[in-house]
Short mmCIF file of C-alpha atoms in Angstrom, two decimals:
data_model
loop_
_atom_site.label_atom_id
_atom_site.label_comp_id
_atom_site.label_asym_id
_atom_site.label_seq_id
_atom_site.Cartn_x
_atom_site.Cartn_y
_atom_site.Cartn_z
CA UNK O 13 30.29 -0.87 -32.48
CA UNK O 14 32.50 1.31 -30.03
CA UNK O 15 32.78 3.95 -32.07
CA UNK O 16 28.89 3.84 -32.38
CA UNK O 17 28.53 3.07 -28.73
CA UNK O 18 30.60 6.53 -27.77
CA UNK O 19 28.98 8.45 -30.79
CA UNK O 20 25.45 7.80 -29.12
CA UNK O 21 26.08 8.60 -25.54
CA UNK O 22 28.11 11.78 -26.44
CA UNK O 23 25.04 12.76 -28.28
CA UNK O 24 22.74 11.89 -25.19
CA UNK O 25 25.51 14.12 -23.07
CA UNK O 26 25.29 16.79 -25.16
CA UNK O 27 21.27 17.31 -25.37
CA UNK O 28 21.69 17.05 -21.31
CA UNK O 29 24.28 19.73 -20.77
CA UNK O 30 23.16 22.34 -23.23
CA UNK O 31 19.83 21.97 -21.55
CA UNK O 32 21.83 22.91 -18.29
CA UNK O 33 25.04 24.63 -18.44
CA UNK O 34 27.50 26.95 -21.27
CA UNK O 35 30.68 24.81 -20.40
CA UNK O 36 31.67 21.14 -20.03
CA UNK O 37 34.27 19.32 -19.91
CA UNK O 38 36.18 16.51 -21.91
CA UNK O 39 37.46 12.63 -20.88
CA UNK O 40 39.84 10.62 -22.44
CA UNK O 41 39.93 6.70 -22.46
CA UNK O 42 42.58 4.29 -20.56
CA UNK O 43 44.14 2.45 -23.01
CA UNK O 44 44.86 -1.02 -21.37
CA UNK O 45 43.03 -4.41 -23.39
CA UNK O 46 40.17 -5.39 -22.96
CA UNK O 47 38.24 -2.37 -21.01
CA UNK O 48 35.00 -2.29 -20.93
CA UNK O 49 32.52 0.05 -22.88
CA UNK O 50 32.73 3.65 -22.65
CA UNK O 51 30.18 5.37 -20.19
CA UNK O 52 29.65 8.55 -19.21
CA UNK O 53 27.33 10.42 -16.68
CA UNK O 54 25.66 14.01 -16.62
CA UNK O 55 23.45 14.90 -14.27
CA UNK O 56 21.24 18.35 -15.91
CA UNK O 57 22.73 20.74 -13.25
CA UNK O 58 26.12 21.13 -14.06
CA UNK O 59 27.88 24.69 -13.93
CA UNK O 60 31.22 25.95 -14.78
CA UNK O 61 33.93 27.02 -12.45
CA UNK O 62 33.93 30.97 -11.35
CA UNK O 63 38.14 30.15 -12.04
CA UNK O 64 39.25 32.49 -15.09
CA UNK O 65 40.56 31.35 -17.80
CA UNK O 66 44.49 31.58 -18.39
CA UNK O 67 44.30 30.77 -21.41
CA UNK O 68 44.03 34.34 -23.38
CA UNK O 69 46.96 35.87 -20.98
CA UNK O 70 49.38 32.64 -21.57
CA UNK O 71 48.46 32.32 -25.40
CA UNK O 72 48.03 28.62 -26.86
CA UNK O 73 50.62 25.97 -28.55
CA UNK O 74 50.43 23.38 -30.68
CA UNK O 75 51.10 19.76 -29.49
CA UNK O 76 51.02 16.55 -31.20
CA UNK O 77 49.63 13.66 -29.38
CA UNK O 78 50.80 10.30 -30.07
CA UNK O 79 48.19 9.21 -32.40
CA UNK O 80 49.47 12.23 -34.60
CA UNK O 81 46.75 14.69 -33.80
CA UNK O 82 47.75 18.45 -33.71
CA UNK O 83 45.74 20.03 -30.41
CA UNK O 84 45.84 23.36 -29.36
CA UNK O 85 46.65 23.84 -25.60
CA UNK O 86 47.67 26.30 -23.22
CA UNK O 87 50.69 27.26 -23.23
CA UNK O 88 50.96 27.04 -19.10
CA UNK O 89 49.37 23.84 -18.17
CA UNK O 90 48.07 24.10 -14.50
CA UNK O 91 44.80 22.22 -14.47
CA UNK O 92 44.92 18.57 -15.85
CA UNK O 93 41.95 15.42 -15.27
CA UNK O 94 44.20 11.78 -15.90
CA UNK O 95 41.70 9.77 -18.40
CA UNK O 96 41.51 6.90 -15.95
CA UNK O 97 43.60 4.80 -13.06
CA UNK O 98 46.57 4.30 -15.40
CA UNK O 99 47.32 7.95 -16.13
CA UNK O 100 46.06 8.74 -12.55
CA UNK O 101 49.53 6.80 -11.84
CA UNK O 102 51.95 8.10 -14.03
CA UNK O 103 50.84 11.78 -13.95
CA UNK O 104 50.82 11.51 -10.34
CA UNK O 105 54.34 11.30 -10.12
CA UNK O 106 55.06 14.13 -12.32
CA UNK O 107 52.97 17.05 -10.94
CA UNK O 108 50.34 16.26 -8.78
CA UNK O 109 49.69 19.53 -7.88
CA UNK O 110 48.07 20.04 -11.20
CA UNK O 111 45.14 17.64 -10.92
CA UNK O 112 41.70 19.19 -10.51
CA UNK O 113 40.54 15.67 -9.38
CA UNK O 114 40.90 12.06 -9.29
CA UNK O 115 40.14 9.31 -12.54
CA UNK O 116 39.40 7.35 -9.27
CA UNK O 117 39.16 7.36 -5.83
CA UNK O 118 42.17 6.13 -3.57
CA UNK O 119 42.41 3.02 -1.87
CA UNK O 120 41.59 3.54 1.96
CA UNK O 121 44.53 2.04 2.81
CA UNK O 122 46.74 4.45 0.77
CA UNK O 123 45.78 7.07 3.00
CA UNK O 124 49.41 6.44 4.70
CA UNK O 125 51.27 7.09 2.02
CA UNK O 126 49.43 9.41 -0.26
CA UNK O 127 49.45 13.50 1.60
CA UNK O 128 45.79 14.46 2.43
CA UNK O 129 45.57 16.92 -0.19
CA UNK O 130 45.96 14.80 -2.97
CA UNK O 131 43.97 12.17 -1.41
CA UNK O 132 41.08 14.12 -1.16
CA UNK O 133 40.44 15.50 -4.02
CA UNK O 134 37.31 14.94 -5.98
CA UNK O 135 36.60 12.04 -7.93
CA UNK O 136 36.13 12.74 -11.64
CA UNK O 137 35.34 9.32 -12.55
CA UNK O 138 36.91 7.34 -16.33
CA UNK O 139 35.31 7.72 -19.76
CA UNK O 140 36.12 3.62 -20.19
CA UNK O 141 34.99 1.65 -16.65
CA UNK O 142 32.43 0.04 -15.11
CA UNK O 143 29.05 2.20 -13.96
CA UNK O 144 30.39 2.70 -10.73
CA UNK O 145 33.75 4.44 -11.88
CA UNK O 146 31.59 6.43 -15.18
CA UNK O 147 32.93 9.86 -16.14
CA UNK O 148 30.83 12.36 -14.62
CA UNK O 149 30.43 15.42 -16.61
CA UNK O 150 29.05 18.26 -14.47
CA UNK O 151 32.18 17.67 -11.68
CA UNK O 152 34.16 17.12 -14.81
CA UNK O 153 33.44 20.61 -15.78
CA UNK O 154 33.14 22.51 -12.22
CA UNK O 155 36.77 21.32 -11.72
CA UNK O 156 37.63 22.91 -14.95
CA UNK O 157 40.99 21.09 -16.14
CA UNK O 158 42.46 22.82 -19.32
CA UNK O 159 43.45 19.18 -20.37
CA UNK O 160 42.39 15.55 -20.20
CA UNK O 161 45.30 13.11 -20.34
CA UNK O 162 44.33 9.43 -21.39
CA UNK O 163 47.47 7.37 -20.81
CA UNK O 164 48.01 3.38 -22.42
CA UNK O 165 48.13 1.79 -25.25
CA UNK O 166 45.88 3.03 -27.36
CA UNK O 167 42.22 1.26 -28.93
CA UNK O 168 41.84 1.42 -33.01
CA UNK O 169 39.30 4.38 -32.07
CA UNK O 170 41.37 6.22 -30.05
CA UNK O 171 41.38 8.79 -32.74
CA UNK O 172 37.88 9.19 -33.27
CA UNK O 173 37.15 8.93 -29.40
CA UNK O 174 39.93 12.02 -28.57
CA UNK O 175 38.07 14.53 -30.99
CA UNK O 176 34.72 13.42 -30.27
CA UNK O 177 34.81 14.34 -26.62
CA UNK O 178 37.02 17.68 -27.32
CA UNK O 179 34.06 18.29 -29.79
CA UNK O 180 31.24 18.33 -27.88
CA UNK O 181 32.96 19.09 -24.33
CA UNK O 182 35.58 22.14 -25.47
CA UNK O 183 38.83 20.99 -23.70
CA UNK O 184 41.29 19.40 -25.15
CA UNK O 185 41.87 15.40 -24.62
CA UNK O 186 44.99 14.04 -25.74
CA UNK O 187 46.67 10.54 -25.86
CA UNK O 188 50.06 9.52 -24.81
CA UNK O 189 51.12 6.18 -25.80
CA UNK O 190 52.64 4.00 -22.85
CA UNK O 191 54.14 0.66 -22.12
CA UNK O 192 56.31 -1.12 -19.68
CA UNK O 193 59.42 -0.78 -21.99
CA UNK O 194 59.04 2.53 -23.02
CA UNK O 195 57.47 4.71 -19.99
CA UNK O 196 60.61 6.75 -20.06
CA UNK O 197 59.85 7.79 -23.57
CA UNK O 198 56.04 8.45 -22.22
CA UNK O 199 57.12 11.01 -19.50
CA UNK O 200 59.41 12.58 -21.53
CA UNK O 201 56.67 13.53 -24.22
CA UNK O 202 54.41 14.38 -20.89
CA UNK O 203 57.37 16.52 -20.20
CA UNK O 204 57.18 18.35 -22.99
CA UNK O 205 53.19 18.83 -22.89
CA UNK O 206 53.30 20.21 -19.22
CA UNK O 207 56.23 22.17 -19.92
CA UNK O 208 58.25 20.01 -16.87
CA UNK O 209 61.10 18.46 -19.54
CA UNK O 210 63.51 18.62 -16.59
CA UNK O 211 61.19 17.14 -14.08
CA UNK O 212 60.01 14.52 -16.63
CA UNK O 213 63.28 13.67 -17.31
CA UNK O 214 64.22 12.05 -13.86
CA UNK O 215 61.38 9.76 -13.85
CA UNK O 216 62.00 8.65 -17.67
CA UNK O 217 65.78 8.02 -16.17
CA UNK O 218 64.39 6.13 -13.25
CA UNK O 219 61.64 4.01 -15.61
CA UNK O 220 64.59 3.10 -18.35
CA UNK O 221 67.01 2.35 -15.31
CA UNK O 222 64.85 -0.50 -13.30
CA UNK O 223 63.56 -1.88 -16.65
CA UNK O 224 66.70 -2.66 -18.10
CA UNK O 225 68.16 -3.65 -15.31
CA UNK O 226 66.18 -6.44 -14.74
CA UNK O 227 66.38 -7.16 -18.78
CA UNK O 228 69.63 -8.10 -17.89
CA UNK O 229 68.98 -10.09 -15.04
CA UNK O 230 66.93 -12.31 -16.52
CA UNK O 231 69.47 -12.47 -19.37
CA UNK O 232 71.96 -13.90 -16.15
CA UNK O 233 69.19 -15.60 -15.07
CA UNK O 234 68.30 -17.54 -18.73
CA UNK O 235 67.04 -21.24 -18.94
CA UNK O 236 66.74 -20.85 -14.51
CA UNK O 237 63.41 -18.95 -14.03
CA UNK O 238 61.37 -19.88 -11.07
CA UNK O 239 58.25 -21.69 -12.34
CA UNK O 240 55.31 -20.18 -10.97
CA UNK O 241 51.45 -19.22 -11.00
CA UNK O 242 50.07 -16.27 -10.12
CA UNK O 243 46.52 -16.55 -8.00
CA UNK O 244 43.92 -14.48 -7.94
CA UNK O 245 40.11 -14.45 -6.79
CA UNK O 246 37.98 -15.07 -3.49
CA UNK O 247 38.91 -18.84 -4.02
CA UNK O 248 42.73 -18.71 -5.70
CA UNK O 249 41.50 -20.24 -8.68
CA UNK O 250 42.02 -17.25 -11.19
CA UNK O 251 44.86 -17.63 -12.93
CA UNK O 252 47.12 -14.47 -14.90
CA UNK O 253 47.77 -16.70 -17.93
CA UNK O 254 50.91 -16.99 -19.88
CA UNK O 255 50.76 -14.01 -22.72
CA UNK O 256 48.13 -12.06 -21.35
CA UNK O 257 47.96 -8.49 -21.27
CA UNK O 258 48.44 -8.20 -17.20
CA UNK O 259 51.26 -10.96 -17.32
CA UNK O 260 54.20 -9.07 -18.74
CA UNK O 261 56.00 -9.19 -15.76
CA UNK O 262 55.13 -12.06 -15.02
CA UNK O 263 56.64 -13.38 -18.15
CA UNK O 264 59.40 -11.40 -17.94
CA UNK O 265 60.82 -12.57 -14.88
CA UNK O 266 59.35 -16.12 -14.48
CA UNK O 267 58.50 -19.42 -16.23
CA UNK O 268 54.49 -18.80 -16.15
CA UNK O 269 52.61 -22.24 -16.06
CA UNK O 270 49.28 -20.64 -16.88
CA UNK O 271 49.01 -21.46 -20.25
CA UNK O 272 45.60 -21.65 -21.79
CA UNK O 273 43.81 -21.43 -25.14
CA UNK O 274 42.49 -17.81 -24.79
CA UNK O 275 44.36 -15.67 -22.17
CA UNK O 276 42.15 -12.79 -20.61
CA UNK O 277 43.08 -9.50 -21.10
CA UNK O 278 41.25 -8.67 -17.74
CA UNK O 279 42.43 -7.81 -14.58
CA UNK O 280 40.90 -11.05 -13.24
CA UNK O 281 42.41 -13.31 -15.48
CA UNK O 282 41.57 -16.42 -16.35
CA UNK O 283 39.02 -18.62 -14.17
CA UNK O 284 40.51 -22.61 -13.37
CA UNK O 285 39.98 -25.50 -11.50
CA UNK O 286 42.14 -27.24 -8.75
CA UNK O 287 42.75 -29.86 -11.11
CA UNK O 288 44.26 -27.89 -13.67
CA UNK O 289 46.22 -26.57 -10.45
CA UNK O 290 47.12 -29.65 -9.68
CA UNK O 291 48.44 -30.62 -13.77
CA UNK O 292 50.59 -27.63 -13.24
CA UNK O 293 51.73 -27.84 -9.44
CA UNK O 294 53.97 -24.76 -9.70
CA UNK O 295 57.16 -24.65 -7.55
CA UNK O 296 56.04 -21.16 -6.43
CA UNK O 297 52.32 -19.32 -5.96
CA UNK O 298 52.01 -15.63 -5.68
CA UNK O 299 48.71 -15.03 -4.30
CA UNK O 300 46.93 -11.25 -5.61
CA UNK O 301 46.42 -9.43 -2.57
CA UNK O 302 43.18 -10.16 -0.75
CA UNK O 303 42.48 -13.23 -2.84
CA UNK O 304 43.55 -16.72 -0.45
CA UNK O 305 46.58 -16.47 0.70
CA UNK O 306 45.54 -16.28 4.33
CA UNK O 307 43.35 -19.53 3.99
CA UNK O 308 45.42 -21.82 1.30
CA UNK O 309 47.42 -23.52 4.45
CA UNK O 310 44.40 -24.59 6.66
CA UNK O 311 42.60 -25.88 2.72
CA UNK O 312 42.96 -28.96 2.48
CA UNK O 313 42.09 -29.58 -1.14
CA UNK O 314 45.53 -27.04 -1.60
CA UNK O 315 48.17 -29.60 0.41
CA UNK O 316 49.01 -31.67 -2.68
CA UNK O 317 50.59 -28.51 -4.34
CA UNK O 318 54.26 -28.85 -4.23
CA UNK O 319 53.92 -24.90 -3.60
CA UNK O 320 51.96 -25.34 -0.64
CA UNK O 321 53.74 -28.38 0.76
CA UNK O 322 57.16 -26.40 1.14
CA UNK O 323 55.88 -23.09 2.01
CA UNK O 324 56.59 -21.38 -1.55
CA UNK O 325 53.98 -19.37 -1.83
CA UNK O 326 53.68 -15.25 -1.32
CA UNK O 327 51.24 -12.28 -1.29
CA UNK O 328 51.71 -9.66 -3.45
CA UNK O 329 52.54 -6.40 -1.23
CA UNK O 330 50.05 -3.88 -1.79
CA UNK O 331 49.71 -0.04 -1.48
CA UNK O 332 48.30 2.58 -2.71
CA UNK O 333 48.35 -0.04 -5.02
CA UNK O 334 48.92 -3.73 -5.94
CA UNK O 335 52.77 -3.96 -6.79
CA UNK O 336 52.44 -5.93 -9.90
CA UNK O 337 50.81 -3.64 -11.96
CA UNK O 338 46.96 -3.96 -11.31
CA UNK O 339 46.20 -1.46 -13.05
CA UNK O 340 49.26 -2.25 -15.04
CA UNK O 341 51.29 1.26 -15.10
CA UNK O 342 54.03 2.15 -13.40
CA UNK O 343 54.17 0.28 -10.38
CA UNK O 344 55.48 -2.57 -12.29
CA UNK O 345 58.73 -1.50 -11.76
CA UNK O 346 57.90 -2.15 -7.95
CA UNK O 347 56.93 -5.57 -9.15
CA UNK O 348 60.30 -6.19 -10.85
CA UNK O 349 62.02 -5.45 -7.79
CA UNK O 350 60.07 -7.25 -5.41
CA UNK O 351 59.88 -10.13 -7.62
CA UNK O 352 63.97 -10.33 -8.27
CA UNK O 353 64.47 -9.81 -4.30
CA UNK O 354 61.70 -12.75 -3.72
CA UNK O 355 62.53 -15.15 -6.41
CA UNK O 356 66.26 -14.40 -7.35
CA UNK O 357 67.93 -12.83 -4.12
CA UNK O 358 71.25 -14.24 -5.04
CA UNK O 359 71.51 -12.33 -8.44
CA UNK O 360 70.58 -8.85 -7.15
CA UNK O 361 72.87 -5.99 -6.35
CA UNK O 362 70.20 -4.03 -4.38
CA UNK O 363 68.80 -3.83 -1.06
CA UNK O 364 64.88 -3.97 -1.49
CA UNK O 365 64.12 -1.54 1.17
CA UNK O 366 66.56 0.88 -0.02
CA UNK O 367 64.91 0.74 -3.17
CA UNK O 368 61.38 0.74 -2.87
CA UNK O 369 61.76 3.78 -0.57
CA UNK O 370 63.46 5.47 -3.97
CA UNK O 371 60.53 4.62 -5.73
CA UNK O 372 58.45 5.77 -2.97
CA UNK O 373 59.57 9.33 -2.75
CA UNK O 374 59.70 9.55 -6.65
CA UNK O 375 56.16 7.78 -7.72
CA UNK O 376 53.95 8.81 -4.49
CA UNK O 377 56.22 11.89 -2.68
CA UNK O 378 56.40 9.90 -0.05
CA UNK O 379 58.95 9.21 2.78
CA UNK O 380 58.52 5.58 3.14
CA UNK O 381 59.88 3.79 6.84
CA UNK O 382 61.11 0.73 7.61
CA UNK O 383 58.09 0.07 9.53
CA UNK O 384 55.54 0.48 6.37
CA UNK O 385 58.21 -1.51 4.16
CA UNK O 386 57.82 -4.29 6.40
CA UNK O 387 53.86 -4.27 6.98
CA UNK O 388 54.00 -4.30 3.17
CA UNK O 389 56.35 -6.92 2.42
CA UNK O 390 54.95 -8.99 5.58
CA UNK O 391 54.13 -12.10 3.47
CA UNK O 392 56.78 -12.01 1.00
CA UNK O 393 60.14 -10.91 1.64
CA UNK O 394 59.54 -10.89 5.86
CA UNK O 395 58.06 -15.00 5.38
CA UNK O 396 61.26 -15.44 4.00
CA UNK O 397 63.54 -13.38 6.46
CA UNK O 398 61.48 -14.94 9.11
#
């Protein structure tokens, strides 16, 4: 039925822009569980970019994607579109000065961190999102990117979806295949697409370093993990169950109580009740940000949680985006630090600040203070320093 779904508004697409411009423009498809359908948006004015073409000066190569497709590309990459939020991410790091334009917009409040010129640059929109966040083809194709990068794990039609939208849109889209445990091997093939092996290589170094070092801590750590729920919603009763797509680290680094008969693959996890709270009174809450952290001590229907009771319960820190991985990509590894600093501080090596400012400048290109770290960390690490 996706594949059908895609075929069909491609097609609509299609009879839209040839009825309005001689170029378009191709998507790709963030790859994380359980997206929603594909949707795309044309309005019938589009109009290619006056920008010439490199691509007859700089000749063409041929590069294999990870679902074993042979594309031709560019051989000098300078114009690229991420897929969606999750590629937004882990391109960003590597060469922001090649996007034409944003998978989606930034966070207000990222404004701090993020320099002005990346932050406002046009929103291109996702082939796989809600209506709101839809791919729009005519500023798809006045931005004119010479590649689409779709970033994840990738859907059963990944395949079919990567050379239906190079098809009937021209560019190339290709697929890189990513997870938490193997993002250095992801920026290392990214490397070799873009032509940036060397610069690639530092941030594969940096993903391979944080994930395994926290492997091993929780190998120290064994049979003591912190038992805990994670909290999410406008009323904390969203739960990020045990075995879920959005609880890796989570699972990694804790003893997850949220253990139910069919985990969401969602962002918004699984919807509960207080008394299923109550059956599983963790020793530790970690509230999403903006869900009810700020209201859970003046609730009184939340003071028989042992949590609650002894003031074990935390807010995620959040920007540009929410540090344990929503949308899951890179800034997991944030997560794994501030979770080993939060729930294990006697087992770490590291000074937290010290190290989210490395990941700072690295992921973002940003010179993070002491000040932000602490506005950030303000109901997690500072509760507990205070």
């Amino acid at each position: 039925m996706k594949q059908k779904a895609l075929s069909l508004l491609l097609a609509l697409a299609m009879m839209l822009s040839l009825a309005a411009c001689t170029q378009t423009t191709p998507s790709a498809s963030p790859s994380a569980p359980g997206s929603p359908e594909p949707s795309v948006s044309q309005t019938p004015s589009a109009q290619p970019s006056d920008e010439p073409s490199e691509e007859g000066a700089a000749g063409t190569v041929a590069f294999t994607d990870s679902c074993g497709r042979t594309v031709e590309l560019p051989a000098q990459i300078d114009r690229i579109a991420p897929s969606g939020p999750m590629a937004q991410i882990v391109l960003f790091a590597l060469c922001p000065d090649k996007f034409v334009g944003l998978a989606s917009e930034w966070d207000p409040g990222a404004e701090q961190f993020i320099d002005a010129k990346y932050y406002n640059l046009p929103a291109l929109g996702q082939l796989y999102g809600s209506s709101a966040g839809e791919l729009n083809l005519e500023t798809l194709a006045a931005a004119n990117p010479q590649v689409i990068i779709d970033i994840g794990q990738p859907k059963d039609s990944i395949v079919e979806d990567m050379d239906a939208i190079t098809e009937q849109l021209g560019i190339p889209a290709v697929h890189i295949d990513a997870d938490t445990a193997t993002m250095g091997d992801t920026y290392r093939k990214l490397g070799e697409l873009l032509g940036m092996e060397e610069e690639a290589a530092v941030i594969a170094d940096y993903c391979d370093e944080i994930y395994g070092e926290t492997v091993s801590l929780m190998e120290t750590i064994g049979g003591g993990k912190a038992n805990i729920l994670y909290c999410l919603g406008d009323q904390g009763l969203n739960v990020i169950a045990q075995n879920s797509y959005h609880a890796e680290v989570i699972d990694l680094m804790t003893n997850n109580l949220a253990v139910v008969d069919a985990p969401s693959s969602k962002g918004t996890g699984n919807e509960v009740d207080m008394e299923q709270l109550l059956l599983w009174n963790p020793d530790i809450i970690i509230f999403a940000p903006d869900s009810y952290y700020d209201q859970v001590a003046d609730d009184p229907v939340w003071q028989d949680l042992t949590a609650i009771q002894n003031g074990d319960y935390y807010e995620v820190p959040f920007g540009p985006y929410n540090w344990m991985g929503f949308p899951p990509s890179v800034n997991r590894y944030l997560g794994m630090l501030w979770m080993g600093a939060l729930l294990y501080p006697d087992q770490i090596d590291y000074d937290l600040y010290t190290e989210v400012a490395r990941y700072y400048d690295i992921f973002y290109h940003c010179d993070l203070t002491q000040e932000q770290f602490d506005a950030l960390t303000a109901n997690s690490i500072g509760k507990l320093a205070g």
